[in-house]
Amino acid sequence: MSSISGTNKSSRWSAVRKEIGRAGGALLISLIVTFVIVLLTSKDPLGAFEQLLTQLPQKTRTFGYWIDDVAKLTITGLAFSLVFQARQFSMGVQGQVYIGALAATYVALSPLGASWAGIPLGIAAAMLAGAVYGFLPGIAKAKLGANEIVSSLMLNYVAIELCNFLVRTNLPKPQAGVLTTNDFPDSAVFPMLVDKTRIDLGLILAIVAVLVVWFAVYRTSWGLKLRLVGHNARFAEYSGIKSTFIMVSAMTASGALGGLLGSMFVQGQTYGKLTVLFEGNLAFEGILVAIVARSRPLAVPIVALFYGYLRQGAQLMNIRTDVPAEVIGVVTAIIILLVSSSYSLAFLKRLFRRGVATAPTPAAAAGAAK
Amino acid sequence: MTELFLTVFSAAFFVTIIRTTTPLLLATMGGLVADLSGALNVALEGMMLIGCLTAVIVSVYAPWYVAVGAGLGAGALLGLVMAFFSFRLKADIILVGFAINILAAGGTVFALALATGGDKGTSINLQSKAVPSVDLSFLDAIPGVGPVLTAFLSGHSVLSWIAAFIVFAVWYFLFRTPWGLWLRGVGEYPAAPEAAGIPVNKVRTWSLIVSGALAGLGGAQLAMFNYVGFTRDMTAGRGFIALGAVLLGARHPVGALIAALLFGAFEALAVVMPGLFNEAPAELIRMIPFIVTIAALILFSVRAQRALALRGVK
C-alpha cells in the first residue's frame, strides 16, 4: 500500500502521473461497463447518464448532498488509509462508526448535550469510543496473533446489533415502536456552513483530519515508522522499531477516525438523531477511496470528490429515471478490482493472445490511461 | 423458562436448527476449502448473496433443481473471477474479495429492481419456487422408535441431506485423495509444492471455484427453503460467520460442521425467542455467534503460537 517517496522530484511526478492514469483508466472502463448495463436495461439510457454525470452541481441542495458525502468519504478513506499504510487489513470502520455514533448520541441526549459542550463532547466521546473499538482487533492481533480481518468484521456486526438493541430498548424515542431516537437538541447538532444544505461542521472536521493525518504520516517519526512497518515489518523490527506498537497505534488512530465519522453522521444536518442502520454501507466505500488514493492522505479528499460525485449522481439518477442507484456498486467493484491489480492495456492485450502473465512494465502501466 | 426448555428440546426445534444451519454449513465448507489452500475467501458473503438472487430469479422460469444449479454456478463463476484477479492480475485477495462483496450488495438490488419492475426490497411479486423437503414418514412403520425418527429426520430440505454428504465428501477429498494433500500442502507452505512441480495457483484457483460453488449452493438453500424469495442483504453476515466457523472448527471438516451447527442453533434461538417472550433481546442473541467467533479466533491463535514456540520456531 504505502511507498516511501523518492527524493527525486521528477520521478515522483511521473509516479503520480502513472497513478492518475491508472485510476482514470479504471474509472473510464467502469463507466463504459455501467453505460452498457444502463443501455441494456433502461428506456432512456442517455437521460439516465445525463442525470448521473451532469445534474449534481445545478442546484444548491444537490450540491450540498455531494459535499456532505465527500466529507464523510474523506474520513472513512483516511481511516482505511491509516491501516493500509501499516499493511493491516482491518475492516472495522463500520463498527467504529456505529459505536462512535452511540457514544455521541448518549452525550447529545444527556443534559450536557443541551449546553455549549454538546458538540465538542459528542465528538470527543465518539472518537474515544471508536478508538477503543479499533484498538481491540489491534491488540488481539499483536498480543495473541488473531487475524485482524475476521475479528474486525465480527466486531462490525456486534456494533450494529448493539446499536439496534439500544435504539429499540434504552434510548429515548418520540413514540414506542419507531427505530429512531428523539431529535438532538440544537446545541448538539453541527451548525450549517451554507444555508439550506447539508454542508455542516463535518466538512471542516474532514479538512482538519486530512491535514492531521498527513502531518502524522509524513512529518513525524511515528509516521516514518508506520510506513517502514507497512513496507517491511521484519526490516523495521530489525532496525529497532516496535512494529506491534506501531500496528496497534495505527489501528487505534484509525478507530478514532471511524468514531468521528459516527459523530458526523448522527450530529450532522442529515440526521440530527440516531436511526438504526443509518450508515448505509458508506464506511466500506473507504476501501475504494484508500486504494485509489494509494493510502496517501492528501490524495484521499480528491478521490472522495470524484467518487462522491458518482455516488450522489447515482441517487439523482435513481429518483429521476428508471435506473436504480445501486448500479454504482458495479463501478465501485470494477475500480477496486482494476486499481488494486496490475492491470494495463498491454496486459489485457497479452491476455487475449493467451500470453504468459508477468508483471507489466511501468511504461505499459502508464499507457493504460489512453 | 419451562416453555423455553420444552421448545429447545422438541423435534421441531431440531428441524429448525438443521434449517438454519444448512446455508451456513455449505458456506463454511466453501470457506474451509479456500482457507486450507491458503486463499482466505472474504467474498463468501457476496457469493452467497448472488447465489440467492440467481436461484430465485431462475426458479421463476425453471424447475427448482435448475435454479439450485444456477445459484451454484453463479458462486463458482465469482470464485473464478476472484482467482483471475488475485492470481493472474496479482491483486490482493482481500481487496478482490471485498470488491465482490460490494458488487453483490449493489448488484443484487439493481438486478432485483429490474426483475421485479422497480421493487428494491423483496422479490415478493415473483413466483419463485422452493426446494422440496424430503418426506420420510414411512419410518413410522418401524415399531417403537418410528414416530421419533420421523419427527427428527423428516421435513429437511434436499439440500440439507446434500450438505451432510458434502461434509463427508470434503473430508474424504482433503484427507484421502492426493489432490487433497496437494491442496493442504499449497496452503501450508506453497514453496514446497511449487518445487515439487505442483501448480500452486491452479490448485488455489480450483479451490476458490469450489468455495464459490458451495457458497452459491448455500445461498440457494437460504432463498429457496429458509425463505422463499429474495430480500435485500438477506445473507446478513452469514458469509462472515462462516469464516468464523472455519476457524472455530479448527480448520477441519468435522470441527467446521460442529461450529456451523452451534451457530445455526444460536440463529434458531434468535428465531424462536421473540415468540416466547415479549422482551426477548433478539439482537443480543444474534450477536452471540460473532462474539464466540472472536473468542475462538483468539483461543486458536494462542494455541497455534504456543505450538510454534514448542517447536522452537519464532
mmCIF file of N, CA, C and O in Angstrom, chain B residues 87-135:
data_model
loop_
_atom_site.group_PDB
_atom_site.id
_atom_site.type_symbol
_atom_site.label_atom_id
_atom_site.label_comp_id
_atom_site.label_asym_id
_atom_site.label_seq_id
_atom_site.Cartn_x
_atom_site.Cartn_y
_atom_site.Cartn_z
ATOM 1 N N PHE B 87 -4.724 -14.022 -8.807
ATOM 2 C CA PHE B 87 -3.530 -14.780 -9.212
ATOM 3 C C PHE B 87 -2.987 -14.307 -10.560
ATOM 4 O O PHE B 87 -1.786 -14.249 -10.755
ATOM 5 N N ARG B 88 -3.866 -13.982 -11.484
ATOM 6 C CA ARG B 88 -3.394 -13.561 -12.800
ATOM 7 C C ARG B 88 -2.985 -12.096 -12.792
ATOM 8 O O ARG B 88 -1.960 -11.719 -13.320
ATOM 9 N N LEU B 89 -3.857 -11.255 -12.149
ATOM 10 C CA LEU B 89 -3.564 -9.824 -12.161
ATOM 11 C C LEU B 89 -2.920 -9.361 -10.855
ATOM 12 O O LEU B 89 -2.759 -8.179 -10.619
ATOM 13 N N LYS B 90 -2.571 -10.303 -9.985
ATOM 14 C CA LYS B 90 -1.777 -10.021 -8.782
ATOM 15 C C LYS B 90 -2.410 -8.987 -7.857
ATOM 16 O O LYS B 90 -1.708 -8.218 -7.213
ATOM 17 N N ALA B 91 -3.731 -8.922 -7.811
ATOM 18 C CA ALA B 91 -4.366 -8.025 -6.851
ATOM 19 C C ALA B 91 -4.402 -8.724 -5.499
ATOM 20 O O ALA B 91 -4.369 -9.948 -5.436
ATOM 21 N N ASP B 92 -4.484 -7.935 -4.444
ATOM 22 C CA ASP B 92 -4.575 -8.539 -3.110
ATOM 23 C C ASP B 92 -5.914 -9.248 -2.960
ATOM 24 O O ASP B 92 -6.971 -8.691 -3.249
ATOM 25 N N ILE B 93 -5.863 -10.476 -2.472
ATOM 26 C CA ILE B 93 -7.076 -11.315 -2.476
ATOM 27 C C ILE B 93 -8.144 -10.763 -1.523
ATOM 28 O O ILE B 93 -9.349 -10.916 -1.771
ATOM 29 N N ILE B 94 -7.729 -10.076 -0.462
ATOM 30 C CA ILE B 94 -8.697 -9.490 0.467
ATOM 31 C C ILE B 94 -9.472 -8.375 -0.233
ATOM 32 O O ILE B 94 -10.701 -8.278 -0.126
ATOM 33 N N LEU B 95 -8.736 -7.537 -0.971
ATOM 34 C CA LEU B 95 -9.390 -6.432 -1.674
ATOM 35 C C LEU B 95 -10.319 -6.959 -2.760
ATOM 36 O O LEU B 95 -11.426 -6.464 -2.941
ATOM 37 N N VAL B 96 -9.868 -7.994 -3.489
ATOM 38 C CA VAL B 96 -10.723 -8.591 -4.515
ATOM 39 C C VAL B 96 -12.001 -9.120 -3.864
ATOM 40 O O VAL B 96 -13.112 -8.922 -4.370
ATOM 41 N N GLY B 97 -11.833 -9.776 -2.705
ATOM 42 C CA GLY B 97 -13.000 -10.311 -2.001
ATOM 43 C C GLY B 97 -13.978 -9.213 -1.641
ATOM 44 O O GLY B 97 -15.189 -9.358 -1.828
ATOM 45 N N PHE B 98 -13.455 -8.089 -1.156
ATOM 46 C CA PHE B 98 -14.378 -7.014 -0.791
ATOM 47 C C PHE B 98 -15.010 -6.370 -2.003
ATOM 48 O O PHE B 98 -16.162 -5.929 -1.955
ATOM 49 N N ALA B 99 -14.253 -6.313 -3.112
ATOM 50 C CA ALA B 99 -14.856 -5.801 -4.343
ATOM 51 C C ALA B 99 -16.064 -6.664 -4.709
ATOM 52 O O ALA B 99 -17.119 -6.148 -5.103
ATOM 53 N N ILE B 100 -15.935 -7.986 -4.548
ATOM 54 C CA ILE B 100 -17.055 -8.870 -4.885
ATOM 55 C C ILE B 100 -18.212 -8.666 -3.914
ATOM 56 O O ILE B 100 -19.381 -8.647 -4.317
ATOM 57 N N ASN B 101 -17.907 -8.446 -2.634
ATOM 58 C CA ASN B 101 -18.976 -8.167 -1.673
ATOM 59 C C ASN B 101 -19.726 -6.889 -2.030
ATOM 60 O O ASN B 101 -20.954 -6.826 -1.930
ATOM 61 N N ILE B 102 -18.973 -5.851 -2.435
ATOM 62 C CA ILE B 102 -19.609 -4.579 -2.788
ATOM 63 C C ILE B 102 -20.449 -4.767 -4.054
ATOM 64 O O ILE B 102 -21.585 -4.300 -4.143
ATOM 65 N N LEU B 103 -19.878 -5.497 -5.008
ATOM 66 C CA LEU B 103 -20.617 -5.790 -6.242
ATOM 67 C C LEU B 103 -21.917 -6.522 -5.915
ATOM 68 O O LEU B 103 -22.981 -6.226 -6.466
ATOM 69 N N ALA B 104 -21.844 -7.462 -4.980
ATOM 70 C CA ALA B 104 -23.035 -8.245 -4.631
ATOM 71 C C ALA B 104 -24.074 -7.376 -3.941
ATOM 72 O O ALA B 104 -25.263 -7.442 -4.265
ATOM 73 N N ALA B 105 -23.625 -6.532 -2.992
ATOM 74 C CA ALA B 105 -24.587 -5.713 -2.246
ATOM 75 C C ALA B 105 -25.358 -4.793 -3.180
ATOM 76 O O ALA B 105 -26.589 -4.690 -3.095
ATOM 77 N N GLY B 106 -24.633 -4.126 -4.100
ATOM 78 C CA GLY B 106 -25.316 -3.215 -5.019
ATOM 79 C C GLY B 106 -25.960 -3.951 -6.181
ATOM 80 O O GLY B 106 -27.107 -3.696 -6.538
ATOM 81 N N GLY B 107 -25.211 -4.887 -6.744
ATOM 82 C CA GLY B 107 -25.666 -5.571 -7.962
ATOM 83 C C GLY B 107 -26.943 -6.364 -7.752
ATOM 84 O O GLY B 107 -27.820 -6.381 -8.621
ATOM 85 N N THR B 108 -27.095 -7.011 -6.575
ATOM 86 C CA THR B 108 -28.316 -7.803 -6.370
ATOM 87 C C THR B 108 -29.541 -6.893 -6.278
ATOM 88 O O THR B 108 -30.598 -7.229 -6.816
ATOM 89 N N VAL B 109 -29.404 -5.740 -5.613
ATOM 90 C CA VAL B 109 -30.545 -4.826 -5.519
ATOM 91 C C VAL B 109 -30.898 -4.301 -6.909
ATOM 92 O O VAL B 109 -32.072 -4.216 -7.286
ATOM 93 N N PHE B 110 -29.869 -3.972 -7.671
ATOM 94 C CA PHE B 110 -30.085 -3.492 -9.039
ATOM 95 C C PHE B 110 -30.815 -4.543 -9.872
ATOM 96 O O PHE B 110 -31.839 -4.277 -10.506
ATOM 97 N N ALA B 111 -30.305 -5.772 -9.830
ATOM 98 C CA ALA B 111 -30.920 -6.840 -10.620
ATOM 99 C C ALA B 111 -32.324 -7.158 -10.110
ATOM 100 O O ALA B 111 -33.229 -7.450 -10.910
ATOM 101 N N LEU B 112 -32.520 -7.063 -8.799
ATOM 102 C CA LEU B 112 -33.849 -7.317 -8.232
ATOM 103 C C LEU B 112 -34.849 -6.279 -8.740
ATOM 104 O O LEU B 112 -35.975 -6.623 -9.136
ATOM 105 N N ALA B 113 -34.411 -5.006 -8.748
ATOM 106 C CA ALA B 113 -35.305 -3.945 -9.230
ATOM 107 C C ALA B 113 -35.673 -4.183 -10.687
ATOM 108 O O ALA B 113 -36.816 -3.962 -11.100
ATOM 109 N N LEU B 114 -34.714 -4.666 -11.490
ATOM 110 C CA LEU B 114 -35.005 -4.950 -12.898
ATOM 111 C C LEU B 114 -35.981 -6.118 -13.017
ATOM 112 O O LEU B 114 -36.944 -6.075 -13.782
ATOM 113 N N ALA B 115 -35.743 -7.168 -12.226
ATOM 114 C CA ALA B 115 -36.547 -8.384 -12.352
ATOM 115 C C ALA B 115 -37.973 -8.167 -11.864
ATOM 116 O O ALA B 115 -38.919 -8.752 -12.392
ATOM 117 N N THR B 116 -38.139 -7.311 -10.829
ATOM 118 C CA THR B 116 -39.474 -7.136 -10.277
ATOM 119 C C THR B 116 -40.162 -5.893 -10.826
ATOM 120 O O THR B 116 -41.302 -5.620 -10.479
ATOM 121 N N GLY B 117 -39.457 -5.119 -11.651
ATOM 122 C CA GLY B 117 -40.047 -3.904 -12.175
ATOM 123 C C GLY B 117 -40.062 -2.787 -11.152
ATOM 124 O O GLY B 117 -41.037 -2.053 -11.029
ATOM 125 N N GLY B 118 -38.989 -2.660 -10.367
ATOM 126 C CA GLY B 118 -38.858 -1.482 -9.516
ATOM 127 C C GLY B 118 -38.823 -1.756 -8.029
ATOM 128 O O GLY B 118 -38.472 -0.880 -7.261
ATOM 129 N N ASP B 119 -39.204 -2.953 -7.583
ATOM 130 C CA ASP B 119 -39.184 -3.235 -6.148
ATOM 131 C C ASP B 119 -37.751 -3.512 -5.711
ATOM 132 O O ASP B 119 -37.111 -4.442 -6.192
ATOM 133 N N LYS B 120 -37.235 -2.674 -4.782
ATOM 134 C CA LYS B 120 -35.845 -2.841 -4.366
ATOM 135 C C LYS B 120 -35.727 -3.579 -3.053
ATOM 136 O O LYS B 120 -34.638 -3.736 -2.520
ATOM 137 N N GLY B 121 -36.834 -3.983 -2.458
ATOM 138 C CA GLY B 121 -36.760 -4.612 -1.150
ATOM 139 C C GLY B 121 -36.818 -6.127 -1.229
ATOM 140 O O GLY B 121 -35.921 -6.811 -0.775
ATOM 141 N N THR B 122 -37.891 -6.638 -1.822
ATOM 142 C CA THR B 122 -38.086 -8.084 -1.846
ATOM 143 C C THR B 122 -38.536 -8.542 -3.228
ATOM 144 O O THR B 122 -38.914 -7.736 -4.074
ATOM 145 N N SER B 123 -38.509 -9.845 -3.418
ATOM 146 C CA SER B 123 -38.981 -10.417 -4.685
ATOM 147 C C SER B 123 -40.382 -10.978 -4.486
ATOM 148 O O SER B 123 -40.747 -11.991 -5.057
ATOM 149 N N ILE B 124 -41.187 -10.297 -3.652
ATOM 150 C CA ILE B 124 -42.457 -10.881 -3.238
ATOM 151 C C ILE B 124 -43.415 -11.088 -4.416
ATOM 152 O O ILE B 124 -44.228 -12.004 -4.409
ATOM 153 N N ASN B 125 -43.297 -10.245 -5.442
ATOM 154 C CA ASN B 125 -44.218 -10.427 -6.567
ATOM 155 C C ASN B 125 -43.642 -11.312 -7.678
ATOM 156 O O ASN B 125 -44.156 -11.348 -8.787
ATOM 157 N N LEU B 126 -42.573 -12.030 -7.349
ATOM 158 C CA LEU B 126 -42.072 -13.042 -8.287
ATOM 159 C C LEU B 126 -42.525 -14.409 -7.784
ATOM 160 O O LEU B 126 -42.456 -14.692 -6.583
ATOM 161 N N GLN B 127 -42.984 -15.259 -8.689
ATOM 162 C CA GLN B 127 -43.423 -16.590 -8.277
ATOM 163 C C GLN B 127 -42.220 -17.527 -8.245
ATOM 164 O O GLN B 127 -42.046 -18.355 -9.125
ATOM 165 N N SER B 128 -41.393 -17.385 -7.203
ATOM 166 C CA SER B 128 -40.219 -18.255 -7.156
ATOM 167 C C SER B 128 -40.576 -19.557 -6.452
ATOM 168 O O SER B 128 -41.526 -19.623 -5.676
ATOM 169 N N LYS B 129 -39.787 -20.588 -6.749
ATOM 170 C CA LYS B 129 -40.101 -21.918 -6.216
ATOM 171 C C LYS B 129 -39.265 -22.211 -4.977
ATOM 172 O O LYS B 129 -38.325 -21.496 -4.666
ATOM 173 N N ALA B 130 -39.615 -23.298 -4.309
ATOM 174 C CA ALA B 130 -38.874 -23.722 -3.132
ATOM 175 C C ALA B 130 -38.210 -25.069 -3.408
ATOM 176 O O ALA B 130 -38.658 -25.834 -4.268
ATOM 177 N N VAL B 131 -37.152 -25.332 -2.669
ATOM 178 C CA VAL B 131 -36.535 -26.659 -2.694
ATOM 179 C C VAL B 131 -37.467 -27.609 -1.930
ATOM 180 O O VAL B 131 -37.919 -27.265 -0.834
ATOM 181 N N PRO B 132 -37.805 -28.777 -2.499
ATOM 182 C CA PRO B 132 -38.713 -29.667 -1.780
ATOM 183 C C PRO B 132 -38.048 -30.240 -0.528
ATOM 184 O O PRO B 132 -36.827 -30.357 -0.464
ATOM 185 N N SER B 133 -38.873 -30.584 0.452
ATOM 186 C CA SER B 133 -38.321 -31.245 1.624
ATOM 187 C C SER B 133 -38.491 -32.758 1.450
ATOM 188 O O SER B 133 -39.346 -33.215 0.699
ATOM 189 N N VAL B 134 -37.625 -33.495 2.134
ATOM 190 C CA VAL B 134 -37.640 -34.953 1.991
ATOM 191 C C VAL B 134 -38.607 -35.532 3.017
ATOM 192 O O VAL B 134 -38.459 -35.299 4.214
ATOM 193 N N ASP B 135 -39.594 -36.257 2.515
ATOM 194 C CA ASP B 135 -40.606 -36.823 3.402
ATOM 195 C C ASP B 135 -40.222 -38.257 3.748
ATOM 196 O O ASP B 135 -40.168 -39.123 2.877
#
